[in-house]
Tab-separated table of C-alpha atoms and ligand atoms in Angstrom:
chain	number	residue	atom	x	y	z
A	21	UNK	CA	-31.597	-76.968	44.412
A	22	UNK	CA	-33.236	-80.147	45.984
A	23	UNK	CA	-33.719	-81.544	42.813
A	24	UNK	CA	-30.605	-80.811	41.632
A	25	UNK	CA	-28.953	-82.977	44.097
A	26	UNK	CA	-31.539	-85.719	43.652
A	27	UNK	CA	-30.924	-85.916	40.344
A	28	UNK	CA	-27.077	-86.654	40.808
A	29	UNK	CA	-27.472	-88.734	43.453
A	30	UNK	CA	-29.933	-90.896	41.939
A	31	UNK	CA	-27.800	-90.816	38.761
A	32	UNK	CA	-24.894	-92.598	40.424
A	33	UNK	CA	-27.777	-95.257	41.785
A	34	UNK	CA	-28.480	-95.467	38.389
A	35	UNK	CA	-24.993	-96.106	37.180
A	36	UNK	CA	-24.755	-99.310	39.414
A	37	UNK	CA	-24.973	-99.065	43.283
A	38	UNK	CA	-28.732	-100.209	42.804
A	39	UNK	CA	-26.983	-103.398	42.179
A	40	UNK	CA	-27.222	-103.956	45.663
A	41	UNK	CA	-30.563	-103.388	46.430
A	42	UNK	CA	-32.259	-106.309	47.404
A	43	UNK	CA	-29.746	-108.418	48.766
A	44	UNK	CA	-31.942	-111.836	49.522
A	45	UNK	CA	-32.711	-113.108	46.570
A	46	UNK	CA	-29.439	-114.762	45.864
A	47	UNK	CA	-29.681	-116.254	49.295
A	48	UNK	CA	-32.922	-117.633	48.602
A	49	UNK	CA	-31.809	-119.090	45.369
A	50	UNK	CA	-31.859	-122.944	44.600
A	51	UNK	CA	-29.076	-124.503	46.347
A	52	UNK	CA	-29.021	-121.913	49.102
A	53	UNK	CA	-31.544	-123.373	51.341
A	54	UNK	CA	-32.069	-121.881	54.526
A	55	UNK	CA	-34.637	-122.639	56.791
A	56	UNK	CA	-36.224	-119.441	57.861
A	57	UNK	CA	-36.330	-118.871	53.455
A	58	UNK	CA	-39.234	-116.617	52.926
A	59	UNK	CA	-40.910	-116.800	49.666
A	60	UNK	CA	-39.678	-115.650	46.209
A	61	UNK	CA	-40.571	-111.916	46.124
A	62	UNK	CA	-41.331	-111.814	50.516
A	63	UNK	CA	-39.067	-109.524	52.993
A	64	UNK	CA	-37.258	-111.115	55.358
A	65	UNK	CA	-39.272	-111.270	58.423
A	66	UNK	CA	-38.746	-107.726	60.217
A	67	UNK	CA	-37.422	-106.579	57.219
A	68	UNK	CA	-39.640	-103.775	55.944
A	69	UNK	CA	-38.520	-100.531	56.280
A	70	UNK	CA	-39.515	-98.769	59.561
A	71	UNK	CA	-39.966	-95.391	57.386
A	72	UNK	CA	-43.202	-95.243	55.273
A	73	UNK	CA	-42.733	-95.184	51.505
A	74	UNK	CA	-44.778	-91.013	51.919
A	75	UNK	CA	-41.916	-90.214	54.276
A	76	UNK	CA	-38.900	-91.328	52.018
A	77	UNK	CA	-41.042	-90.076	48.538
A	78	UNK	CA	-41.517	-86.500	50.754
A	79	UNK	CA	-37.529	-86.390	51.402
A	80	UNK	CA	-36.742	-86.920	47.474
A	81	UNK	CA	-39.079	-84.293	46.477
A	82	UNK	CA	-41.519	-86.597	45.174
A	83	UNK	CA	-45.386	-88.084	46.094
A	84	UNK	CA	-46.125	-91.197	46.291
A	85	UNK	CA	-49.365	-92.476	45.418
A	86	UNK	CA	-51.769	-95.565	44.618
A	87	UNK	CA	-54.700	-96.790	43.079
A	88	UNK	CA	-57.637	-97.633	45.625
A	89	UNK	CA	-60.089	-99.705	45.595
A	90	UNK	CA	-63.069	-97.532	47.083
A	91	UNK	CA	-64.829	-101.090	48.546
A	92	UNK	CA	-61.707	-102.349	49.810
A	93	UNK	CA	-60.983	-98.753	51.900
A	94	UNK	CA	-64.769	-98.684	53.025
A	95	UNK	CA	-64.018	-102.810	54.285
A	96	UNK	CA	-61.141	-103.754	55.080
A	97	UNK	CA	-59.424	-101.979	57.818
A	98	UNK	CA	-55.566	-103.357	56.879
A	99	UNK	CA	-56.595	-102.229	53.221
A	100	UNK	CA	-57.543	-98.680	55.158
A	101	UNK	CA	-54.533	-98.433	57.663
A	102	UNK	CA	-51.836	-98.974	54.542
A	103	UNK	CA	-53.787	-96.391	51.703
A	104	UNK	CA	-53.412	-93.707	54.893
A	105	UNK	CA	-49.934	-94.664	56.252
A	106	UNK	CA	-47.864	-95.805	53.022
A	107	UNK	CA	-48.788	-93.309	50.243
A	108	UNK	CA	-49.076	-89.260	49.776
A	109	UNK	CA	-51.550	-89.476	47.362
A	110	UNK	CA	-54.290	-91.546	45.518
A	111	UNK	CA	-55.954	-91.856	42.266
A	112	UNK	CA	-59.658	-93.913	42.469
A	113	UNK	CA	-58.963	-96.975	40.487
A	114	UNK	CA	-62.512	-96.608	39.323
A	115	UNK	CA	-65.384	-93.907	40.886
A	116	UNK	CA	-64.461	-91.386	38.915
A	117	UNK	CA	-64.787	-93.194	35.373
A	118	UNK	CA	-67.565	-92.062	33.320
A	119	UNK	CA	-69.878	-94.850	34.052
A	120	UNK	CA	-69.864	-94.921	37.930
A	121	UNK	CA	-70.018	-91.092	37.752
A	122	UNK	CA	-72.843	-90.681	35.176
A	123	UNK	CA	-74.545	-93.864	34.560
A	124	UNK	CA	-77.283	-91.709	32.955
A	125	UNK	CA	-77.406	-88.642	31.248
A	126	UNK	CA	-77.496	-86.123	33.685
A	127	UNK	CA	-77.686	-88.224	36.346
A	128	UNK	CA	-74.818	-87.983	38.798
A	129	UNK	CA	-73.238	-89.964	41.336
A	130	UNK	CA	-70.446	-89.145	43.324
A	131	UNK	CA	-70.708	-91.171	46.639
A	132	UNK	CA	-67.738	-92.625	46.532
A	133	UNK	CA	-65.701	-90.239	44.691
A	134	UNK	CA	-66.615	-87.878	47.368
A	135	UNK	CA	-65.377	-90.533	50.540
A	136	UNK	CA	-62.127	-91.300	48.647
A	137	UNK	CA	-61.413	-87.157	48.215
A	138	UNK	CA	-62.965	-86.754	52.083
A	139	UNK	CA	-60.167	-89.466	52.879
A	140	UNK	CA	-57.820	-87.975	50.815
A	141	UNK	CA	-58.050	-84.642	52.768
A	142	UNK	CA	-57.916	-86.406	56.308
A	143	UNK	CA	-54.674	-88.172	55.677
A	144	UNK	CA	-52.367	-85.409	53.891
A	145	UNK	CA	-53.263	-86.834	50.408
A	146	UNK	CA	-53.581	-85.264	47.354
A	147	UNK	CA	-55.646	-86.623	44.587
A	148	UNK	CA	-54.898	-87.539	41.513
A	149	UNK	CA	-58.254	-87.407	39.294
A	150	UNK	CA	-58.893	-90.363	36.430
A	151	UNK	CA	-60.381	-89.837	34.393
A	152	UNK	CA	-62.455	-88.293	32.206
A	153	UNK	CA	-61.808	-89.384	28.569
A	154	UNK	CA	-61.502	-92.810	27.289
A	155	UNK	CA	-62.854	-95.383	24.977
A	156	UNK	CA	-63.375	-97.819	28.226
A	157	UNK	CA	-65.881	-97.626	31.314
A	158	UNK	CA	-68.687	-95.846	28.933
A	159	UNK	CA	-72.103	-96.341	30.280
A	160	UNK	CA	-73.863	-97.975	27.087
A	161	UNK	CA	-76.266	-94.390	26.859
A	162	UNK	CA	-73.215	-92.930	25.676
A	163	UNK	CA	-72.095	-95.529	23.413
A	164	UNK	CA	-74.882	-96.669	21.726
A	165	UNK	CA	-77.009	-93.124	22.118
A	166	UNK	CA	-76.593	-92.938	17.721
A	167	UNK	CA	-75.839	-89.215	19.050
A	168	UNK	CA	-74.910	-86.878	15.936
A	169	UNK	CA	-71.475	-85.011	15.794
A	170	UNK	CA	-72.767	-82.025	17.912
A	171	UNK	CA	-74.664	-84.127	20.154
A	172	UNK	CA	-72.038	-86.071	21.276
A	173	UNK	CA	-69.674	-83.219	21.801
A	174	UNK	CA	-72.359	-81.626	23.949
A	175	UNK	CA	-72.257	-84.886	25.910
A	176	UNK	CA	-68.917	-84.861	26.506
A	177	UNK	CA	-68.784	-81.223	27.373
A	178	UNK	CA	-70.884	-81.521	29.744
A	179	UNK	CA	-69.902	-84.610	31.260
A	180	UNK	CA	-66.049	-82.749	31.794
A	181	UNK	CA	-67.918	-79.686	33.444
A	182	UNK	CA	-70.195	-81.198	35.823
A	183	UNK	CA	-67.421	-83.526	36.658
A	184	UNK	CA	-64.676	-80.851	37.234
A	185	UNK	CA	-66.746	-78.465	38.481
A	186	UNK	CA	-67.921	-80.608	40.893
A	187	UNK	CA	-64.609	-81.496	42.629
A	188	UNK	CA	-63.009	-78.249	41.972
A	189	UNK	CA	-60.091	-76.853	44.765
A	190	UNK	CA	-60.135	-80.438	45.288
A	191	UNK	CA	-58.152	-82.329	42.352
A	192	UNK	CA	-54.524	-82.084	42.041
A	193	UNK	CA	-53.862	-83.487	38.672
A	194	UNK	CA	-56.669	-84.738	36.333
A	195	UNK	CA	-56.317	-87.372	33.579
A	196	UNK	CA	-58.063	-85.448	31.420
A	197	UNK	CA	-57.905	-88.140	28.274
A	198	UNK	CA	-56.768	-91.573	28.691
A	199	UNK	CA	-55.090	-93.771	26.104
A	200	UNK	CA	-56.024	-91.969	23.323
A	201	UNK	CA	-53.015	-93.658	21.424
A	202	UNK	CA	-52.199	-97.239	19.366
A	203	UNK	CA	-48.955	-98.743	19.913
A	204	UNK	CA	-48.023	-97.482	16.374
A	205	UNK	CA	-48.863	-93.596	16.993
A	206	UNK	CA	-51.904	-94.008	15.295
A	207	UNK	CA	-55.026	-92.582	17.340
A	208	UNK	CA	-57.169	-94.740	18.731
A	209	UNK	CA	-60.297	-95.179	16.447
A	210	UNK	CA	-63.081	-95.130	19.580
A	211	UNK	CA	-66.169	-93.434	19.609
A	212	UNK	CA	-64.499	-89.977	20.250
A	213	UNK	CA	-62.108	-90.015	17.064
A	214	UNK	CA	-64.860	-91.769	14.983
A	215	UNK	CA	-67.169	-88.994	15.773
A	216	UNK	CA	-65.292	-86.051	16.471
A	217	UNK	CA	-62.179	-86.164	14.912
A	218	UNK	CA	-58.816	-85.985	17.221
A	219	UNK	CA	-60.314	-82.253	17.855
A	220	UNK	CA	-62.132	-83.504	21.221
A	221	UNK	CA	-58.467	-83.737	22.173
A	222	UNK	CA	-57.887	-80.272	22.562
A	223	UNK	CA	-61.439	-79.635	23.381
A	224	UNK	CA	-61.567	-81.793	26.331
A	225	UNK	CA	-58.475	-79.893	27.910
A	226	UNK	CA	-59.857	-76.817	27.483
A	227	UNK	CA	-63.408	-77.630	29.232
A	228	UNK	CA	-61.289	-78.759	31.813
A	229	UNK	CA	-59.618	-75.902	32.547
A	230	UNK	CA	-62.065	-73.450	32.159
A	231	UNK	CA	-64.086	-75.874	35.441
A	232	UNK	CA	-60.915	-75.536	37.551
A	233	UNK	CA	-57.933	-73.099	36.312
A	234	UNK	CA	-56.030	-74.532	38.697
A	235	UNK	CA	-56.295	-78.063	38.171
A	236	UNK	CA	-53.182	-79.328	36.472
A	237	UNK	CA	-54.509	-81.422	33.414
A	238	UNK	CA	-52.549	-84.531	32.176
A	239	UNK	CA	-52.591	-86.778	29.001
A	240	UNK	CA	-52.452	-90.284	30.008
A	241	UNK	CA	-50.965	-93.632	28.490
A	242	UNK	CA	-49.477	-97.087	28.555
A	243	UNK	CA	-46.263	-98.226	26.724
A	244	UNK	CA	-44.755	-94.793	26.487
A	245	UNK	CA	-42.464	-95.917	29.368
A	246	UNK	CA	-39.640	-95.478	26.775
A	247	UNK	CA	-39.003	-93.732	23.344
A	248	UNK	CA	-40.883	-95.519	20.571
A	249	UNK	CA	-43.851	-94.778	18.074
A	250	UNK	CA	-46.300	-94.278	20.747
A	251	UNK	CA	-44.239	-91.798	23.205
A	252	UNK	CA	-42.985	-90.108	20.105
A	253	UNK	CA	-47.265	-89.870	19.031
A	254	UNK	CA	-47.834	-88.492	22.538
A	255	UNK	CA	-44.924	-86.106	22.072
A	256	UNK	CA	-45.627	-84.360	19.043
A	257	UNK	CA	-49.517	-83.905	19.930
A	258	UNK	CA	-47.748	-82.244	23.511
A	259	UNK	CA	-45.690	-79.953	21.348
A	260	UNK	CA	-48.333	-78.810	19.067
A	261	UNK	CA	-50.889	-78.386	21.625
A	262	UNK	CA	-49.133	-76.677	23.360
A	263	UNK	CA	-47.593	-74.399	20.892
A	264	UNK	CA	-50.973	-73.537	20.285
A	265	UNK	CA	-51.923	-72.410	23.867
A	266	UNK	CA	-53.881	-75.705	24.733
A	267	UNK	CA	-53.894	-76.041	28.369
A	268	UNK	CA	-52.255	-79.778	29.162
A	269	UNK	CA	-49.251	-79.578	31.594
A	270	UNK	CA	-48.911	-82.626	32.386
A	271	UNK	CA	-48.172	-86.465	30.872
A	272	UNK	CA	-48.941	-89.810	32.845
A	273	UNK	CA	-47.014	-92.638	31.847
A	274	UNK	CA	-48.553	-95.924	33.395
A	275	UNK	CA	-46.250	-98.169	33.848
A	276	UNK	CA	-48.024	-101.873	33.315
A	277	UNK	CA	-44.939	-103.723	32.812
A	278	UNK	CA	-44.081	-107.829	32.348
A	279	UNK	CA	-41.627	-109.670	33.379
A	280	UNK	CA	-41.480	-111.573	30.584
A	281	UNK	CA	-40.252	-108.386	28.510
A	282	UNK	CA	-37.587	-106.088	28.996
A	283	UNK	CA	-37.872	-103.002	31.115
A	284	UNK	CA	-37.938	-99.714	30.105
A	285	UNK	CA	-34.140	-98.510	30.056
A	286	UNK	CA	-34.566	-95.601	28.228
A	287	UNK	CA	-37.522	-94.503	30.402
A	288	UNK	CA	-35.250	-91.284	31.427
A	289	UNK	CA	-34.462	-89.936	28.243
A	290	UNK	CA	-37.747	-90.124	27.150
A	291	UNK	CA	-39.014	-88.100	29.943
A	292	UNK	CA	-36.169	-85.732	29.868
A	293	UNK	CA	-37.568	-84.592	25.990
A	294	UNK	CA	-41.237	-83.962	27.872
A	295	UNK	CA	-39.349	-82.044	30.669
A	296	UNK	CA	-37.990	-80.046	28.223
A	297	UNK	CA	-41.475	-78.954	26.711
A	298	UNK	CA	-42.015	-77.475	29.970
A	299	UNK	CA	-44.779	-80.278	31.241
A	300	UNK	CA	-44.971	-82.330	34.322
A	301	UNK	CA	-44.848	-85.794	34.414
A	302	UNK	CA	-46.066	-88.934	36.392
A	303	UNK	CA	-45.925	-92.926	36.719
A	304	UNK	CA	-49.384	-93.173	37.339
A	305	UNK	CA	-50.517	-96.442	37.138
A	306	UNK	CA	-47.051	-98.755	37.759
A	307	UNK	CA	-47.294	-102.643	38.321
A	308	UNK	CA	-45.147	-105.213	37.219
A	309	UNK	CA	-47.025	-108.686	36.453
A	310	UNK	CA	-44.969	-111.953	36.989
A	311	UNK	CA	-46.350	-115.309	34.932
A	312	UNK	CA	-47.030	-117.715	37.861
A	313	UNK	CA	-45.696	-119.410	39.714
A	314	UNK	CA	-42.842	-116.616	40.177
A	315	UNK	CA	-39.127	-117.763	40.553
A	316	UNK	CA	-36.125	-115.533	42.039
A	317	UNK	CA	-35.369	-114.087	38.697
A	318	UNK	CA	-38.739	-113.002	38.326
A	319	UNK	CA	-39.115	-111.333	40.958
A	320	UNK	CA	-35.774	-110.347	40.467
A	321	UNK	CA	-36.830	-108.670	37.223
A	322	UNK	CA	-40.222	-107.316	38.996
A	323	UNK	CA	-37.669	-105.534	41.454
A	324	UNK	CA	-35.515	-103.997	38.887
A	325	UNK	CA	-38.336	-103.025	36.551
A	326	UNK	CA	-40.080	-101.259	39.562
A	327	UNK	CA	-36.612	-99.364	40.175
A	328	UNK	CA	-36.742	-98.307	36.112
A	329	UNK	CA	-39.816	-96.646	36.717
A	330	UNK	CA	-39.048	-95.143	39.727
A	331	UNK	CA	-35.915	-93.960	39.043
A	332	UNK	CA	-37.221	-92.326	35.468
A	333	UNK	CA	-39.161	-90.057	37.771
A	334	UNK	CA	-36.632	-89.320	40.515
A	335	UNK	CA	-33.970	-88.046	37.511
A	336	UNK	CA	-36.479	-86.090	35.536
A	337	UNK	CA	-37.023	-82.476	37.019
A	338	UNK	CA	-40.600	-81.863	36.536
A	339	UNK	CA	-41.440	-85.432	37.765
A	340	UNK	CA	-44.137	-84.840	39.938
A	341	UNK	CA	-45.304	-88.346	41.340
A	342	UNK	CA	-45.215	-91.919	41.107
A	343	UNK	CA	-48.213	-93.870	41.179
A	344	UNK	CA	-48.628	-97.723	41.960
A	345	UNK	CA	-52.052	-99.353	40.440
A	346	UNK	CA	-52.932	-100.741	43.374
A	347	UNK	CA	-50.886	-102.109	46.230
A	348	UNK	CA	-51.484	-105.131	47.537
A	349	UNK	CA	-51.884	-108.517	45.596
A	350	UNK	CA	-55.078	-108.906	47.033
A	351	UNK	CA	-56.994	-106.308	45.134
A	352	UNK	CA	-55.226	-106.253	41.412
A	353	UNK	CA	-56.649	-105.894	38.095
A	354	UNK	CA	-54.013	-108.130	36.198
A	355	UNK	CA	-55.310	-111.854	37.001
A	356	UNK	CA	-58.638	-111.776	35.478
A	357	UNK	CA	-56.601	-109.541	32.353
A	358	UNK	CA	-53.811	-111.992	31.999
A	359	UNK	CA	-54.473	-115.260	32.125
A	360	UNK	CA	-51.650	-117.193	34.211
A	361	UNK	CA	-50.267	-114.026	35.419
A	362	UNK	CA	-50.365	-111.960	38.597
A	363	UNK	CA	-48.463	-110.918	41.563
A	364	UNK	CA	-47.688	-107.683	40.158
A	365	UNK	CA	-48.049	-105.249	43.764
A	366	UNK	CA	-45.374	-104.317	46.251
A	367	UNK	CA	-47.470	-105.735	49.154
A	368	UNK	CA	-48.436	-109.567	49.312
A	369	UNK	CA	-51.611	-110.646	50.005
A	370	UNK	CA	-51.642	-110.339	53.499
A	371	UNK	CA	-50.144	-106.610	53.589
A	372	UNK	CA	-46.887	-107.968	53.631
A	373	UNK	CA	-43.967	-105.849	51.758
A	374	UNK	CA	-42.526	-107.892	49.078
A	375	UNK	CA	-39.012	-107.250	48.032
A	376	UNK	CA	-39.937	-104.377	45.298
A	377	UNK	CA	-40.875	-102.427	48.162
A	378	UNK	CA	-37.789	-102.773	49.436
A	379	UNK	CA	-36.596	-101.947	46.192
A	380	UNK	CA	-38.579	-98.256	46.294
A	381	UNK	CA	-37.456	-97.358	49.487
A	382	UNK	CA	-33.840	-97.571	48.539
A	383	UNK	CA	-34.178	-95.438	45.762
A	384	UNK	CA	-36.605	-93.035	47.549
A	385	UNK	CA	-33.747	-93.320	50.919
A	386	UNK	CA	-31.048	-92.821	48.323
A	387	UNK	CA	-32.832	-89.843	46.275
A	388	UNK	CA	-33.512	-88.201	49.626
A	389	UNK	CA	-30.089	-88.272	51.099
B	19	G3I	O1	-68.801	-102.433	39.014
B	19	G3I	C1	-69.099	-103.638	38.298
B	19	G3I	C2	-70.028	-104.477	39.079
B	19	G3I	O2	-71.247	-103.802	39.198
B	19	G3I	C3	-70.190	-105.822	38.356
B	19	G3I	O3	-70.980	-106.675	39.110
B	19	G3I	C4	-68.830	-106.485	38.126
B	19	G3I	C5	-68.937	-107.792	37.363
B	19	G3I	O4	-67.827	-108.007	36.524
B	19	G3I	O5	-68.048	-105.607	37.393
B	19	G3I	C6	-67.807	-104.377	38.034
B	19	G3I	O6	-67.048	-103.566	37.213
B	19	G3I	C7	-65.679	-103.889	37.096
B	19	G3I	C8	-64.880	-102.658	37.497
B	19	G3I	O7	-63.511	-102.870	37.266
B	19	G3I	C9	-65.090	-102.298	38.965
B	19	G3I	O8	-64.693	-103.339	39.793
B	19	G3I	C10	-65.382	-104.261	35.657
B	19	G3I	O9	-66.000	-105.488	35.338
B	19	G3I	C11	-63.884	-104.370	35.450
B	19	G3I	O10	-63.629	-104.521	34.051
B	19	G3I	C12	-63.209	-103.100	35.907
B	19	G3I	O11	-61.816	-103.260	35.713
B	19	G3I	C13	-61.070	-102.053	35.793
B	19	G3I	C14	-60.423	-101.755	34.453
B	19	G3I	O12	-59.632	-100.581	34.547
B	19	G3I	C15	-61.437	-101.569	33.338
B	19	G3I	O13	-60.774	-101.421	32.140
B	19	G3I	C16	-59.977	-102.246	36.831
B	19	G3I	O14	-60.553	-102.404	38.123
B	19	G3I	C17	-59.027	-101.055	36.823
B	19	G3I	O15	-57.892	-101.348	37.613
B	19	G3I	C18	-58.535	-100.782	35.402
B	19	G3I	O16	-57.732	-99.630	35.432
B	19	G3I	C19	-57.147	-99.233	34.188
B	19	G3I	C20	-57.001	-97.732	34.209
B	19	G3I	O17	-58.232	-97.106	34.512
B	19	G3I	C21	-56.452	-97.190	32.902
B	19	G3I	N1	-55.214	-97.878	32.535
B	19	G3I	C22	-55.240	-99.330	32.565
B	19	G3I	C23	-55.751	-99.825	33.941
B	19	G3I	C24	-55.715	-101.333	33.990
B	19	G3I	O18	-56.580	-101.907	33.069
């Protein structure tokens, strides 16, 4: 019933109200000149929203989560107060990859895994786990071990038991394999496909599951924000998987967009086909990078593409979450990726909310209503 009437009320936000989201940026145009003008992409001063982004996500049926950088929590006490205050959930932007987690084989380490899922618990947050599966983040005994066919798949066996098993009761959703996919639908010729075949696919998902039944277990990606080669990949290996009794209930679209290329329009339909296989999905990794310096329409653009996103989720029925990579400028992964580019978090620098958290909170406030 609730998500009945969040779906038509954030389809008429959809249809155009949103229009009048973030109403500053004409006024801070060129030509408008004003002195108390805050920066391209700032809040007026006092302008935030008094209710937290968990509070407005918790009305519209809907967490809200980010990436966190484990140093940053451990060091930075703003960093700390906004991870507990703004979000209902978290995913650990890196202590739970493969090579932080077992740097040697057999050799475990889960310090800080453990202190984000401690945190986790003492806020109210669930975890998101990621991840276990990918071509990136491999500790080099795994990638250049010259392990044989078996060997390897007895690595990563293991590796998804130990790792499960060891936060079982305690993981929400895992990403059980990350980016698995080329743009073109092609899989990704890493070390897994090269030596197992696609196979350690469905193999990894059911180790998974048989370390914590309850866990729910997601497929992961970028660029499947909308319907194309790569979405329509991930869709068809959904189907059949699950036709065949795979456990995978869940798909994570990650959401790195650009402002420099359109965003994702068709975002909804593309999650309304995976709804109708009867799987969850997620934004689990959304940021929107801006080539510097940033100008009104930029950010103008980083607003509305956040919105896309957000609103994909909020009109598809088994949209679980949204997930932003990280949430302040301060800590972000894009400047040493892209060259020139950056900017791409809903909180400035200083923990100041830029306008595209404005921009959330009036689709959260008007999904909620
Ligand atoms: O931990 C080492 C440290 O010991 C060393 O001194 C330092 C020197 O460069 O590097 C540190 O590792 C870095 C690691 O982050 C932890 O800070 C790596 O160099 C750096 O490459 C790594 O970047 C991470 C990236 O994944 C790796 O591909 C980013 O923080 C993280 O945000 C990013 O996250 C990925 C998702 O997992 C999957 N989807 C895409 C997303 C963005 O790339």
């Amino acid at each position: 019933m609730r998500k009945m009437t969040r779906a038509v009320t954030v389809g008429a936000a959809a249809a155009g109200l949103l229009a009048v989201v973030v109403p500053n940026v004409m006024a801070n145009s060129p030509g408008h000149e004003h002195p108390a003008k805050p920066a391209p992409g700032h809040s007026k001063p006092g302008g935030s929203d008094p209710a937290p982004l968990r509070a407005l996500a918790q009305k519209a049926g809907i967490r809200i989560g980010t990436a966190v950088n484990s140093d940053a929590l451990a060091d930075e006490a703003p960093y700390e107060a906004k991870v507990g205050s703004e979000f209902s959930s978290v995913s650990p932007e890196n202590v739970m990859k493969w090579d932080t987690v077992e740097p040697a084989r057999g050799t475990y380490n889960y310090t800080q895994a453990d202190a984000l899922v401690s945190y986790a618990k003492a806020h109210g947050q669930l975890v998101r786990g990621h991840t276990l599966v990918w071509y990136n983040q491999l500790p080099s005994w795994v990638t250049s071990g010259d392990f044989t066919a078996d060997q390897l798949r007895q690595v990563l066996h293991d590796h998804i038991t130990s790792e499960v098993k060891h936060f079982k009761g305690k993981i929400w959703q895992w990403d059980v394999v990350n980016e698995a996919f080329n743009d073109d639908g092609s899989y990704r010729d890493d070390i897994w496909l090269q030596k197992l075949g696609p196979s350690y696919i469905e193999d990894a998902f059911r180790w998974a599951h048989q370390a914590d039944p309850k866990a729910v277990l997601f497929i992961n990606d970028y660029n499947i924000e909308g319907v194309n080669a790569k979405s329509t990949a991930v869709y068809d290996l959904v189907a059949k998987l699950r036709k065949e009794g795979v456990p995978l209930q869940g798909v994570g679209i990650q959401g790195h967009l650009d402002t420099q290329y359109p965003a994702p329009h068709d975002i909804a339909t593309n999650m309304a086909r995976f709804d109708k296989l009867g799987v969850q999905t997620a934004i689990t990794e959304a940021d929107v990078r801006i080539p510097l310096p940033a100008d009104n329409t930029e950010v103008e653009a980083q607003n509305e593409a956040y919105q896309t996103l957000l609103e994909g989720c909020l009109l598809t029925r088994n949209c679980t979450d949204f997930t932003v990579w990280g949430f302040t400028d301060k800590y972000s992964w894009v400047p040493s990726t892209f060259k020139g580019e950056g900017q791409a978090n809903i909180f400035d620098e200083n923990y100041q909310p830029k306008t595209a958290y404005t921009a959330l909170s009036q689709d959260l406030r008007l999904a909620g209503r």
